[in-house]
Amino acid sequence: MNSITPFPNSRSAPEQVAFHRTELSVILSLYGQMVAAGEWRDYGISTLRDVAVFSVFRRTAENPLYRIEKRPKLRQRQGQYAVIGIDGQVLKRGHDLRTVLRVLERKLIRAVE
């Protein structure tokens, strides 16, 4: 009966990592450009305990072409944002989301014949 229940620490890590509204705005702007170009057709968002993932698909039933990940624990190291290809290779990692997404914007630029 004399057990002490600790008060929850307000500074503890959040239950889930998620993209902020401004981050989603940047990602969805690029997504809209790629859909208009006919490159991408679907997306999915996952919010987990240590990572938030925005997955991009060419077709719904396939594996994702790219994954845009946010890992706040890497904020002080390599950067919390990363773009990962279909084979699991990290294409770009950094602290600024717009800079990291430039690796995908290059896919829009094609030679005119």
JSON list of C-alpha atoms in Angstrom, two decimals, residues 13-103:
[
{"chain": "A", "resi": 13, "resn": "ALA", "atom": "CA", "xyz": [11.61, 10.94, -25.22]},
{"chain": "A", "resi": 14, "resn": "PRO", "atom": "CA", "xyz": [8.32, 11.08, -27.11]},
{"chain": "A", "resi": 15, "resn": "GLU", "atom": "CA", "xyz": [6.37, 7.85, -27.66]},
{"chain": "A", "resi": 16, "resn": "GLN", "atom": "CA", "xyz": [6.66, 8.14, -31.45]},
{"chain": "A", "resi": 17, "resn": "VAL", "atom": "CA", "xyz": [8.72, 10.13, -33.91]},
{"chain": "A", "resi": 18, "resn": "ALA", "atom": "CA", "xyz": [6.64, 11.96, -36.52]},
{"chain": "A", "resi": 19, "resn": "PHE", "atom": "CA", "xyz": [7.16, 14.50, -39.26]},
{"chain": "A", "resi": 20, "resn": "HIS", "atom": "CA", "xyz": [6.28, 18.10, -38.40]},
{"chain": "A", "resi": 21, "resn": "ARG", "atom": "CA", "xyz": [3.82, 20.00, -40.59]},
{"chain": "A", "resi": 22, "resn": "THR", "atom": "CA", "xyz": [6.62, 22.04, -42.22]},
{"chain": "A", "resi": 23, "resn": "GLU", "atom": "CA", "xyz": [8.61, 18.88, -42.98]},
{"chain": "A", "resi": 24, "resn": "LEU", "atom": "CA", "xyz": [5.57, 17.22, -44.54]},
{"chain": "A", "resi": 25, "resn": "SER", "atom": "CA", "xyz": [4.95, 20.32, -46.62]},
{"chain": "A", "resi": 26, "resn": "VAL", "atom": "CA", "xyz": [8.43, 20.07, -48.15]},
{"chain": "A", "resi": 27, "resn": "ILE", "atom": "CA", "xyz": [8.12, 16.33, -48.75]},
{"chain": "A", "resi": 28, "resn": "LEU", "atom": "CA", "xyz": [4.61, 16.56, -50.26]},
{"chain": "A", "resi": 29, "resn": "SER", "atom": "CA", "xyz": [5.69, 19.39, -52.55]},
{"chain": "A", "resi": 30, "resn": "LEU", "atom": "CA", "xyz": [8.37, 17.14, -54.06]},
{"chain": "A", "resi": 31, "resn": "TYR", "atom": "CA", "xyz": [5.89, 14.25, -54.12]},
{"chain": "A", "resi": 32, "resn": "GLY", "atom": "CA", "xyz": [3.42, 16.36, -56.13]},
{"chain": "A", "resi": 33, "resn": "GLN", "atom": "CA", "xyz": [6.09, 17.26, -58.68]},
{"chain": "A", "resi": 34, "resn": "MET", "atom": "CA", "xyz": [7.06, 13.61, -59.11]},
{"chain": "A", "resi": 35, "resn": "VAL", "atom": "CA", "xyz": [3.42, 12.50, -59.45]},
{"chain": "A", "resi": 36, "resn": "ALA", "atom": "CA", "xyz": [2.89, 15.17, -62.13]},
{"chain": "A", "resi": 37, "resn": "ALA", "atom": "CA", "xyz": [5.96, 13.86, -63.94]},
{"chain": "A", "resi": 38, "resn": "GLY", "atom": "CA", "xyz": [4.54, 10.33, -63.79]},
{"chain": "A", "resi": 39, "resn": "GLU", "atom": "CA", "xyz": [7.38, 8.92, -61.67]},
{"chain": "A", "resi": 40, "resn": "TRP", "atom": "CA", "xyz": [5.58, 8.21, -58.38]},
{"chain": "A", "resi": 41, "resn": "ARG", "atom": "CA", "xyz": [2.05, 7.01, -57.72]},
{"chain": "A", "resi": 42, "resn": "ASP", "atom": "CA", "xyz": [1.61, 6.26, -54.02]},
{"chain": "A", "resi": 43, "resn": "TYR", "atom": "CA", "xyz": [3.11, 6.90, -50.60]},
{"chain": "A", "resi": 44, "resn": "GLY", "atom": "CA", "xyz": [2.94, 5.64, -47.05]},
{"chain": "A", "resi": 45, "resn": "ILE", "atom": "CA", "xyz": [3.86, 7.18, -43.71]},
{"chain": "A", "resi": 46, "resn": "SER", "atom": "CA", "xyz": [5.07, 5.19, -40.71]},
{"chain": "A", "resi": 47, "resn": "THR", "atom": "CA", "xyz": [5.66, 6.64, -37.25]},
{"chain": "A", "resi": 48, "resn": "LEU", "atom": "CA", "xyz": [7.69, 4.42, -34.98]},
{"chain": "A", "resi": 49, "resn": "ARG", "atom": "CA", "xyz": [9.41, 4.88, -31.64]},
{"chain": "A", "resi": 50, "resn": "ASP", "atom": "CA", "xyz": [12.79, 5.99, -33.02]},
{"chain": "A", "resi": 51, "resn": "VAL", "atom": "CA", "xyz": [12.12, 6.78, -36.68]},
{"chain": "A", "resi": 52, "resn": "ALA", "atom": "CA", "xyz": [9.48, 8.33, -38.95]},
{"chain": "A", "resi": 53, "resn": "VAL", "atom": "CA", "xyz": [9.42, 7.05, -42.53]},
{"chain": "A", "resi": 54, "resn": "PHE", "atom": "CA", "xyz": [7.83, 8.49, -45.67]},
{"chain": "A", "resi": 55, "resn": "SER", "atom": "CA", "xyz": [7.87, 5.70, -48.30]},
{"chain": "A", "resi": 56, "resn": "VAL", "atom": "CA", "xyz": [7.40, 6.39, -52.01]},
{"chain": "A", "resi": 57, "resn": "PHE", "atom": "CA", "xyz": [5.99, 3.78, -54.40]},
{"chain": "A", "resi": 58, "resn": "ARG", "atom": "CA", "xyz": [5.75, 3.52, -58.17]},
{"chain": "A", "resi": 59, "resn": "ARG", "atom": "CA", "xyz": [2.87, 1.06, -57.77]},
{"chain": "A", "resi": 60, "resn": "THR", "atom": "CA", "xyz": [0.96, 0.29, -54.59]},
{"chain": "A", "resi": 61, "resn": "ALA", "atom": "CA", "xyz": [1.85, -3.40, -54.35]},
{"chain": "A", "resi": 62, "resn": "GLU", "atom": "CA", "xyz": [5.61, -2.94, -54.79]},
{"chain": "A", "resi": 63, "resn": "ASN", "atom": "CA", "xyz": [8.47, -2.27, -52.41]},
{"chain": "A", "resi": 64, "resn": "PRO", "atom": "CA", "xyz": [9.14, 1.44, -51.90]},
{"chain": "A", "resi": 65, "resn": "LEU", "atom": "CA", "xyz": [11.39, 3.16, -54.43]},
{"chain": "A", "resi": 66, "resn": "TYR", "atom": "CA", "xyz": [12.68, 5.55, -51.80]},
{"chain": "A", "resi": 67, "resn": "ARG", "atom": "CA", "xyz": [12.32, 6.03, -48.07]},
{"chain": "A", "resi": 68, "resn": "ILE", "atom": "CA", "xyz": [12.71, 9.44, -46.48]},
{"chain": "A", "resi": 69, "resn": "GLU", "atom": "CA", "xyz": [13.61, 8.87, -42.84]},
{"chain": "A", "resi": 70, "resn": "LYS", "atom": "CA", "xyz": [13.75, 11.14, -39.81]},
{"chain": "A", "resi": 71, "resn": "ARG", "atom": "CA", "xyz": [15.87, 9.88, -36.91]},
{"chain": "A", "resi": 72, "resn": "PRO", "atom": "CA", "xyz": [16.15, 12.54, -34.18]},
{"chain": "A", "resi": 73, "resn": "LYS", "atom": "CA", "xyz": [18.82, 10.54, -32.34]},
{"chain": "A", "resi": 74, "resn": "LEU", "atom": "CA", "xyz": [21.23, 11.25, -35.24]},
{"chain": "A", "resi": 75, "resn": "ARG", "atom": "CA", "xyz": [20.62, 15.01, -35.05]},
{"chain": "A", "resi": 76, "resn": "GLN", "atom": "CA", "xyz": [24.04, 15.72, -33.49]},
{"chain": "A", "resi": 77, "resn": "ARG", "atom": "CA", "xyz": [25.92, 13.24, -35.70]},
{"chain": "A", "resi": 78, "resn": "GLN", "atom": "CA", "xyz": [25.31, 12.67, -39.42]},
{"chain": "A", "resi": 79, "resn": "GLY", "atom": "CA", "xyz": [21.97, 14.48, -39.49]},
{"chain": "A", "resi": 80, "resn": "GLN", "atom": "CA", "xyz": [18.46, 13.36, -38.72]},
{"chain": "A", "resi": 81, "resn": "TYR", "atom": "CA", "xyz": [17.20, 13.15, -42.33]},
{"chain": "A", "resi": 82, "resn": "ALA", "atom": "CA", "xyz": [18.13, 10.46, -44.85]},
{"chain": "A", "resi": 83, "resn": "VAL", "atom": "CA", "xyz": [16.99, 9.29, -48.28]},
{"chain": "A", "resi": 84, "resn": "ILE", "atom": "CA", "xyz": [17.33, 5.55, -48.73]},
{"chain": "A", "resi": 85, "resn": "GLY", "atom": "CA", "xyz": [17.05, 3.76, -52.08]},
{"chain": "A", "resi": 86, "resn": "ILE", "atom": "CA", "xyz": [15.20, 0.57, -52.97]},
{"chain": "A", "resi": 87, "resn": "ASP", "atom": "CA", "xyz": [18.28, -1.54, -52.22]},
{"chain": "A", "resi": 88, "resn": "GLY", "atom": "CA", "xyz": [18.75, -0.04, -48.74]},
{"chain": "A", "resi": 89, "resn": "GLN", "atom": "CA", "xyz": [21.65, 2.19, -49.72]},
{"chain": "A", "resi": 90, "resn": "VAL", "atom": "CA", "xyz": [21.73, 5.65, -48.10]},
{"chain": "A", "resi": 91, "resn": "LEU", "atom": "CA", "xyz": [21.65, 8.11, -51.02]},
{"chain": "A", "resi": 92, "resn": "LYS", "atom": "CA", "xyz": [21.94, 11.27, -48.93]},
{"chain": "A", "resi": 93, "resn": "ARG", "atom": "CA", "xyz": [21.99, 12.14, -45.24]},
{"chain": "A", "resi": 94, "resn": "GLY", "atom": "CA", "xyz": [22.04, 15.54, -43.59]},
{"chain": "A", "resi": 95, "resn": "HIS", "atom": "CA", "xyz": [20.70, 18.11, -41.16]},
{"chain": "A", "resi": 96, "resn": "ASP", "atom": "CA", "xyz": [18.53, 20.08, -43.64]},
{"chain": "A", "resi": 97, "resn": "LEU", "atom": "CA", "xyz": [15.56, 18.30, -45.23]},
{"chain": "A", "resi": 98, "resn": "ARG", "atom": "CA", "xyz": [15.53, 20.42, -48.40]},
{"chain": "A", "resi": 99, "resn": "THR", "atom": "CA", "xyz": [19.21, 19.70, -49.03]},
{"chain": "A", "resi": 100, "resn": "VAL", "atom": "CA", "xyz": [18.72, 15.98, -48.51]},
{"chain": "A", "resi": 101, "resn": "LEU", "atom": "CA", "xyz": [15.75, 15.87, -50.90]},
{"chain": "A", "resi": 102, "resn": "ARG", "atom": "CA", "xyz": [17.77, 17.45, -53.72]},
{"chain": "A", "resi": 103, "resn": "VAL", "atom": "CA", "xyz": [19.09, 13.98, -54.54]}
]
